[in-house]
Short mmCIF file of C-alpha atoms and ligand atoms in Angstrom, two decimals:
data_model
loop_
_atom_site.label_atom_id
_atom_site.label_comp_id
_atom_site.label_asym_id
_atom_site.label_seq_id
_atom_site.Cartn_x
_atom_site.Cartn_y
_atom_site.Cartn_z
CA UNK G 1 33.89 35.46 37.20
CA UNK G 2 36.38 36.03 40.38
CA UNK G 3 36.79 32.95 43.87
CA UNK G 4 35.01 36.28 45.69
CA UNK G 5 32.21 38.15 43.02
CA UNK G 6 30.42 39.66 45.60
CA UNK G 7 32.43 39.45 48.98
CA UNK G 8 32.82 43.10 50.82
CA UNK G 9 36.66 42.76 51.67
CA UNK G 10 37.61 44.80 53.99
CA UNK G 11 42.46 45.32 54.33
CA UNK G 12 43.43 47.85 57.08
CA UNK G 13 46.17 49.69 56.13
CA UNK G 14 45.42 48.54 52.12
CA UNK G 15 47.83 51.02 50.97
CA UNK G 16 51.41 50.02 52.86
CA UNK G 17 53.45 48.26 50.89
CA UNK G 18 52.02 44.99 52.09
CA UNK G 19 48.28 45.93 51.59
CA UNK G 20 47.82 46.57 48.21
CA UNK G 21 49.09 43.45 47.18
CA UNK G 22 46.06 42.29 49.35
CA UNK G 23 43.66 45.39 47.65
CA UNK G 24 44.67 44.26 44.43
CA UNK G 25 44.57 40.51 44.88
CA UNK G 26 41.60 40.25 46.14
CA UNK G 27 39.87 42.54 43.68
CA UNK G 28 41.02 40.59 40.75
CA UNK G 29 39.38 38.23 42.47
CA UNK G 30 36.03 40.21 42.36
CA UNK G 31 36.13 41.22 46.00
CA UNK G 32 34.87 44.88 46.48
CA UNK G 33 37.19 46.71 48.49
CA UNK G 34 37.46 48.76 51.62
CA UNK G 35 40.28 50.30 52.63
CA UNK G 36 41.36 52.93 55.85
CA UNK G 37 43.66 55.20 56.00
CA UNK G 38 46.07 57.66 58.27
CA UNK G 39 47.08 60.05 55.36
CA UNK G 40 45.30 61.31 53.53
CA UNK G 41 46.71 62.94 50.78
CA UNK G 42 48.55 59.22 50.54
CA UNK G 43 45.01 57.98 50.40
CA UNK G 44 44.42 59.80 48.04
CA UNK G 45 46.73 59.11 45.67
CA UNK G 46 46.77 55.37 45.77
CA UNK G 47 42.92 55.44 45.06
CA UNK G 48 44.02 56.77 41.62
CA UNK G 49 46.42 54.46 41.22
CA UNK G 50 44.23 51.42 41.51
CA UNK G 51 42.12 50.63 38.73
CA UNK G 52 39.47 48.90 40.67
CA UNK G 53 36.54 50.68 42.08
CA UNK G 54 37.46 51.50 46.39
CA UNK G 55 35.57 52.72 49.09
CA UNK G 56 38.69 54.37 51.34
CA UNK G 57 37.77 56.13 55.10
CA UNK G 58 40.11 57.64 57.25
CA UNK G 59 39.34 55.20 60.36
CA UNK G 60 42.33 55.27 63.27
CA UNK G 61 42.29 51.23 64.09
CA UNK G 62 43.22 51.53 67.64
CA UNK G 63 39.93 53.45 68.28
CA UNK G 64 37.00 51.39 69.28
CA UNK G 65 35.25 55.06 68.59
CA UNK G 66 37.09 55.32 64.93
CA UNK G 67 36.22 51.60 64.72
CA UNK G 68 31.84 51.81 64.55
CA UNK G 69 31.85 55.10 62.87
CA UNK G 70 33.70 52.72 59.84
CA UNK G 71 31.73 49.50 60.68
CA UNK G 72 28.48 51.70 60.42
CA UNK G 73 29.93 53.50 56.76
CA UNK G 74 30.29 51.10 55.13
CA UNK G 75 26.57 49.09 56.26
CA UNK G 76 25.41 52.79 55.46
CA UNK G 77 27.11 53.03 52.12
CA UNK G 78 27.25 48.89 50.61
CA UNK G 79 26.34 47.06 52.87
CA UNK G 80 27.84 43.96 55.35
CA UNK G 81 31.23 43.09 55.39
CA UNK G 82 32.40 39.57 53.85
CA UNK G 83 35.73 39.39 54.32
CA UNK G 84 38.24 41.06 56.69
CA UNK G 85 41.90 41.15 56.91
CA UNK G 86 43.49 43.09 59.96
CA UNK G 87 47.08 44.44 58.15
CA UNK G 88 47.54 47.72 59.67
CA UNK G 89 50.40 48.13 61.20
CA UNK G 90 53.38 49.92 62.94
CA UNK G 91 56.90 49.32 64.18
CA UNK G 92 58.20 51.51 67.43
CA UNK G 93 61.43 49.63 67.42
CA UNK G 94 64.39 50.27 70.35
CA UNK G 95 65.95 47.54 72.96
CA UNK G 96 64.33 47.48 76.17
CA UNK G 97 66.67 49.48 77.99
CA UNK G 98 64.81 51.86 75.42
CA UNK G 99 61.87 51.49 75.39
CA UNK G 100 59.05 53.60 76.96
CA UNK G 101 55.24 53.38 77.52
CA UNK G 102 55.47 55.40 74.47
CA UNK G 103 56.26 53.37 72.27
CA UNK G 104 54.57 50.62 74.02
CA UNK G 105 51.17 50.96 73.96
CA UNK G 106 50.92 52.78 69.86
CA UNK G 107 52.25 49.34 68.76
CA UNK G 108 49.66 47.30 70.57
CA UNK G 109 47.12 49.93 69.98
CA UNK G 110 48.18 49.64 66.25
CA UNK G 111 48.94 46.05 66.26
CA UNK G 112 46.88 44.21 68.00
CA UNK G 113 44.28 46.05 70.27
CA UNK G 114 43.34 46.77 66.08
CA UNK G 115 42.17 42.97 65.38
CA UNK G 116 39.72 43.54 69.12
CA UNK G 117 38.25 46.67 67.62
CA UNK G 118 37.61 45.75 63.98
CA UNK G 119 37.06 42.46 63.93
CA UNK G 120 34.35 42.95 66.80
CA UNK G 121 32.62 44.81 64.32
CA UNK G 122 31.15 42.71 61.78
CA UNK G 123 32.70 39.38 63.59
CA UNK G 124 29.05 38.48 65.15
CA UNK G 125 27.03 39.59 61.99
CA UNK G 126 29.03 36.66 59.39
CA UNK G 127 27.99 34.65 62.29
CA UNK G 128 24.69 35.32 62.45
CA UNK G 129 25.44 35.17 58.09
CA UNK G 130 26.10 31.56 57.87
CA UNK G 131 29.56 33.26 56.62
CA UNK G 132 33.16 34.69 57.14
CA UNK G 133 36.55 34.56 56.70
CA UNK G 134 39.17 36.94 58.54
CA UNK G 135 42.91 36.67 58.19
CA UNK G 136 45.33 38.75 60.41
CA UNK G 137 49.08 39.55 59.37
CA UNK G 138 50.95 38.56 62.60
CA UNK G 139 54.67 39.03 61.35
CA UNK G 140 58.02 35.64 61.55
CA UNK G 141 59.24 38.22 64.57
CA UNK G 142 55.44 36.84 66.98
CA UNK G 143 56.92 33.24 65.70
CA UNK G 144 60.52 34.07 67.16
CA UNK G 145 61.24 37.64 69.05
CA UNK G 146 63.14 40.31 67.62
CA UNK G 147 66.17 42.18 68.63
CA UNK G 148 64.66 46.18 69.55
CA UNK G 149 60.51 45.06 69.25
CA UNK G 150 59.59 43.53 72.77
CA UNK G 151 56.10 46.01 71.88
CA UNK G 152 55.68 44.42 68.10
CA UNK G 153 56.88 41.09 69.10
CA UNK G 154 54.31 40.42 71.48
CA UNK G 155 51.65 42.73 69.67
CA UNK G 156 51.78 39.67 66.48
CA UNK G 157 52.06 36.62 68.86
CA UNK G 158 49.41 37.65 71.03
CA UNK G 159 47.86 38.38 67.67
CA UNK G 160 47.94 34.63 66.70
CA UNK G 161 46.18 34.00 70.13
CA UNK G 162 43.57 36.20 69.18
CA UNK G 163 42.80 34.04 66.03
CA UNK G 164 43.02 30.67 68.03
CA UNK G 165 40.74 31.61 70.45
CA UNK G 166 37.96 34.00 68.04
CA UNK G 167 38.23 30.76 65.73
CA UNK G 168 36.93 28.42 68.01
CA UNK G 169 33.97 30.34 68.54
CA UNK G 170 33.39 31.29 65.35
CA UNK G 171 33.71 28.14 63.03
CA UNK G 172 30.19 26.60 63.61
CA UNK G 173 28.80 29.93 62.03
CA UNK G 174 31.00 29.10 58.48
CA UNK G 175 33.53 32.14 59.96
CA UNK G 176 37.05 31.29 59.95
CA UNK G 177 40.01 33.06 61.47
CA UNK G 178 43.40 32.44 60.09
CA UNK G 179 46.77 34.08 61.00
CA UNK G 180 49.16 34.89 58.04
CA UNK G 181 53.13 35.81 59.30
CA UNK G 182 54.63 37.38 56.26
CA UNK G 183 59.11 37.01 56.32
CA UNK G 184 60.84 39.59 54.87
CA UNK G 185 58.70 41.00 51.96
CA UNK G 186 60.45 43.42 49.45
CA UNK G 187 58.49 45.80 50.20
CA UNK G 188 59.52 49.70 49.71
CA UNK G 189 59.81 49.58 53.11
CA UNK G 190 62.66 46.35 52.89
CA UNK G 191 64.24 47.58 49.64
CA UNK G 192 65.19 51.47 51.14
CA UNK G 193 67.06 49.37 53.70
CA UNK G 194 71.00 49.85 52.67
CA UNK G 195 71.77 46.91 49.89
CA UNK G 196 75.01 45.63 52.18
CA UNK G 197 72.52 45.27 54.79
CA UNK G 198 69.11 43.58 52.73
CA UNK G 199 72.12 40.92 51.52
CA UNK G 200 72.99 40.73 55.30
CA UNK G 201 69.42 39.96 55.16
CA UNK G 202 69.00 37.64 52.86
CA UNK G 203 71.71 35.37 53.27
CA UNK G 204 69.73 34.10 56.40
CA UNK G 205 66.76 33.12 54.24
CA UNK G 206 66.99 29.72 52.84
CA UNK G 207 65.28 30.53 49.63
CA UNK G 208 67.95 32.97 49.16
CA UNK G 209 65.50 36.16 48.20
CA UNK G 210 63.26 38.03 49.56
CA UNK G 211 59.36 37.54 49.75
CA UNK G 212 56.67 39.17 47.74
CA UNK G 213 53.71 41.29 48.70
CA UNK G 214 52.21 38.91 46.01
CA UNK G 215 52.93 35.89 47.31
CA UNK G 216 51.64 37.25 50.87
CA UNK G 217 48.09 38.28 49.05
CA UNK G 218 48.05 35.19 47.10
CA UNK G 219 47.52 33.12 50.18
CA UNK G 220 46.02 35.11 51.79
CA UNK G 221 43.37 35.37 48.51
CA UNK G 222 43.46 31.03 49.11
CA UNK G 223 42.09 31.80 52.55
CA UNK G 224 38.71 33.80 51.69
CA UNK G 225 37.84 31.63 48.47
CA UNK G 226 35.38 28.77 49.65
CA UNK G 227 38.31 26.22 49.34
CA UNK G 228 39.97 28.03 51.84
CA UNK G 229 37.08 26.88 54.47
CA UNK G 230 39.34 24.19 56.23
CA UNK G 231 41.55 26.38 57.17
CA UNK G 232 40.78 27.46 61.00
CA UNK G 233 43.21 29.26 63.77
CA UNK G 234 45.99 28.02 62.46
CA UNK G 235 48.69 30.37 61.51
CA UNK G 236 50.60 30.49 58.00
CA UNK G 237 54.31 31.37 58.26
CA UNK G 238 55.10 32.76 54.25
CA UNK G 239 59.26 32.84 55.21
CA UNK G 240 61.06 30.98 52.60
CA UNK G 241 62.00 29.06 54.93
CA UNK G 242 63.92 32.08 57.69
CA UNK G 243 61.97 30.14 60.56
CA UNK G 244 60.12 26.87 60.27
CA UNK G 245 58.18 25.25 63.26
P1 NDP H 1 53.17 49.98 55.64
O1 NDP H 1 53.54 50.36 56.87
O2 NDP H 1 53.39 50.12 54.75
O3 NDP H 1 51.99 50.58 56.16
C1 NDP H 1 51.76 50.42 57.00
C2 NDP H 1 49.60 50.71 56.42
O4 NDP H 1 49.37 50.30 57.75
C3 NDP H 1 49.26 51.88 56.30
O5 NDP H 1 48.22 51.51 54.71
C4 NDP H 1 48.81 52.96 57.18
O6 NDP H 1 48.62 54.05 56.80
C5 NDP H 1 48.32 51.82 57.39
N1 NDP H 1 47.96 51.81 59.17
C6 NDP H 1 49.35 52.52 60.40
N2 NDP H 1 48.96 52.60 61.60
C7 NDP H 1 47.91 52.48 60.95
C8 NDP H 1 46.01 53.16 61.91
N3 NDP H 1 46.50 53.70 63.35
N4 NDP H 1 45.53 53.12 61.58
C9 NDP H 1 44.47 53.39 60.39
N5 NDP H 1 45.79 52.23 59.68
C10 NDP H 1 46.92 52.58 59.93
O7 NDP H 1 53.42 48.27 55.45
P2 NDP H 1 53.40 46.56 55.51
O8 NDP H 1 53.19 46.47 53.98
O9 NDP H 1 54.56 46.90 55.19
O10 NDP H 1 52.89 45.43 56.48
C11 NDP H 1 52.01 45.59 56.20
C12 NDP H 1 51.33 44.41 58.21
O11 NDP H 1 52.54 43.51 57.65
C13 NDP H 1 51.93 45.19 59.26
O12 NDP H 1 51.05 43.83 59.78
C14 NDP H 1 53.19 44.32 59.34
O13 NDP H 1 53.78 44.61 60.27
C15 NDP H 1 53.15 43.15 58.81
N6 NDP H 1 54.70 42.47 58.22
C16 NDP H 1 55.42 43.58 57.31
C17 NDP H 1 56.26 42.32 56.32
C18 NDP H 1 57.80 43.85 55.61
O14 NDP H 1 58.26 42.80 55.20
N7 NDP H 1 57.03 44.62 55.20
C19 NDP H 1 56.83 41.71 57.26
C20 NDP H 1 56.16 40.84 58.30
C21 NDP H 1 55.17 41.59 59.01
P3 NDP H 1 48.87 55.49 56.50
O15 NDP H 1 50.08 55.54 55.71
O16 NDP H 1 47.34 56.31 56.50
O17 NDP H 1 49.21 55.85 57.49
#
């Protein structure tokens, strides 16, 4: 029997490169998977490709109203959420000179507001029931900053402030809140980068390779397990040694 048997896991952006690995791993550990989509065609194909049962709900995580509807649908169809992985995220890069208000607000809404919008629906219920796990997916670029990513770095750094603050509020209620900050992971997006540029990226990673989505998923599965219960308010880096602090 998996360690997450009987648990309902909400993974935002579960149809993406890292999200898919997270859903697959949590499902293998016994959790019932609920995820969100924006692109219906992609979502239907994704669901058909998976070998576990899942519920997939249209939701813009940048919209509080959408997230309220998400909660209503999950609670009426399935029950209460035990685990949240706030994984949905986008980039809209540009040097600060070329950064505009649209790129700024889209990235802040999808990567940072989303964490409030989604978590606010479920955290009180978790605290009342005395158990819950919340994992927020940040990035190495939220820890060290990145040229062309003032918006993304700000959102991803802000997200860990959220984790630390909420972790303190719910610690006594059996709810943990943590941040996971991946480095470069071999998702389709990164693998689509020309090999020459990819090799330059890899040269900056002490372990000498890209991370695997499954490695990020395994870390999240541990944080979600009962054994992860003493870890809260942490920012766990999984970046092959590219940034240490
Ligand atoms: P992908 O681009 O592969 O997937 C992103 C997912 O987020 C998709 O499922 C997408 O759904 C969903 N999404 C985007 N916008 C919204 C929205 N407004 N509302 C709901 N869902 C939305 O990303 P990755 O798997 O590469 O990244 C996952 C997380 O990991 C992100 O937070 C990213 O910042 C972070 N990260 C990734 C790294 C990497 O190397 N790949 C490195 C460090 C951090 P749809 O396609 O339907 O729009």
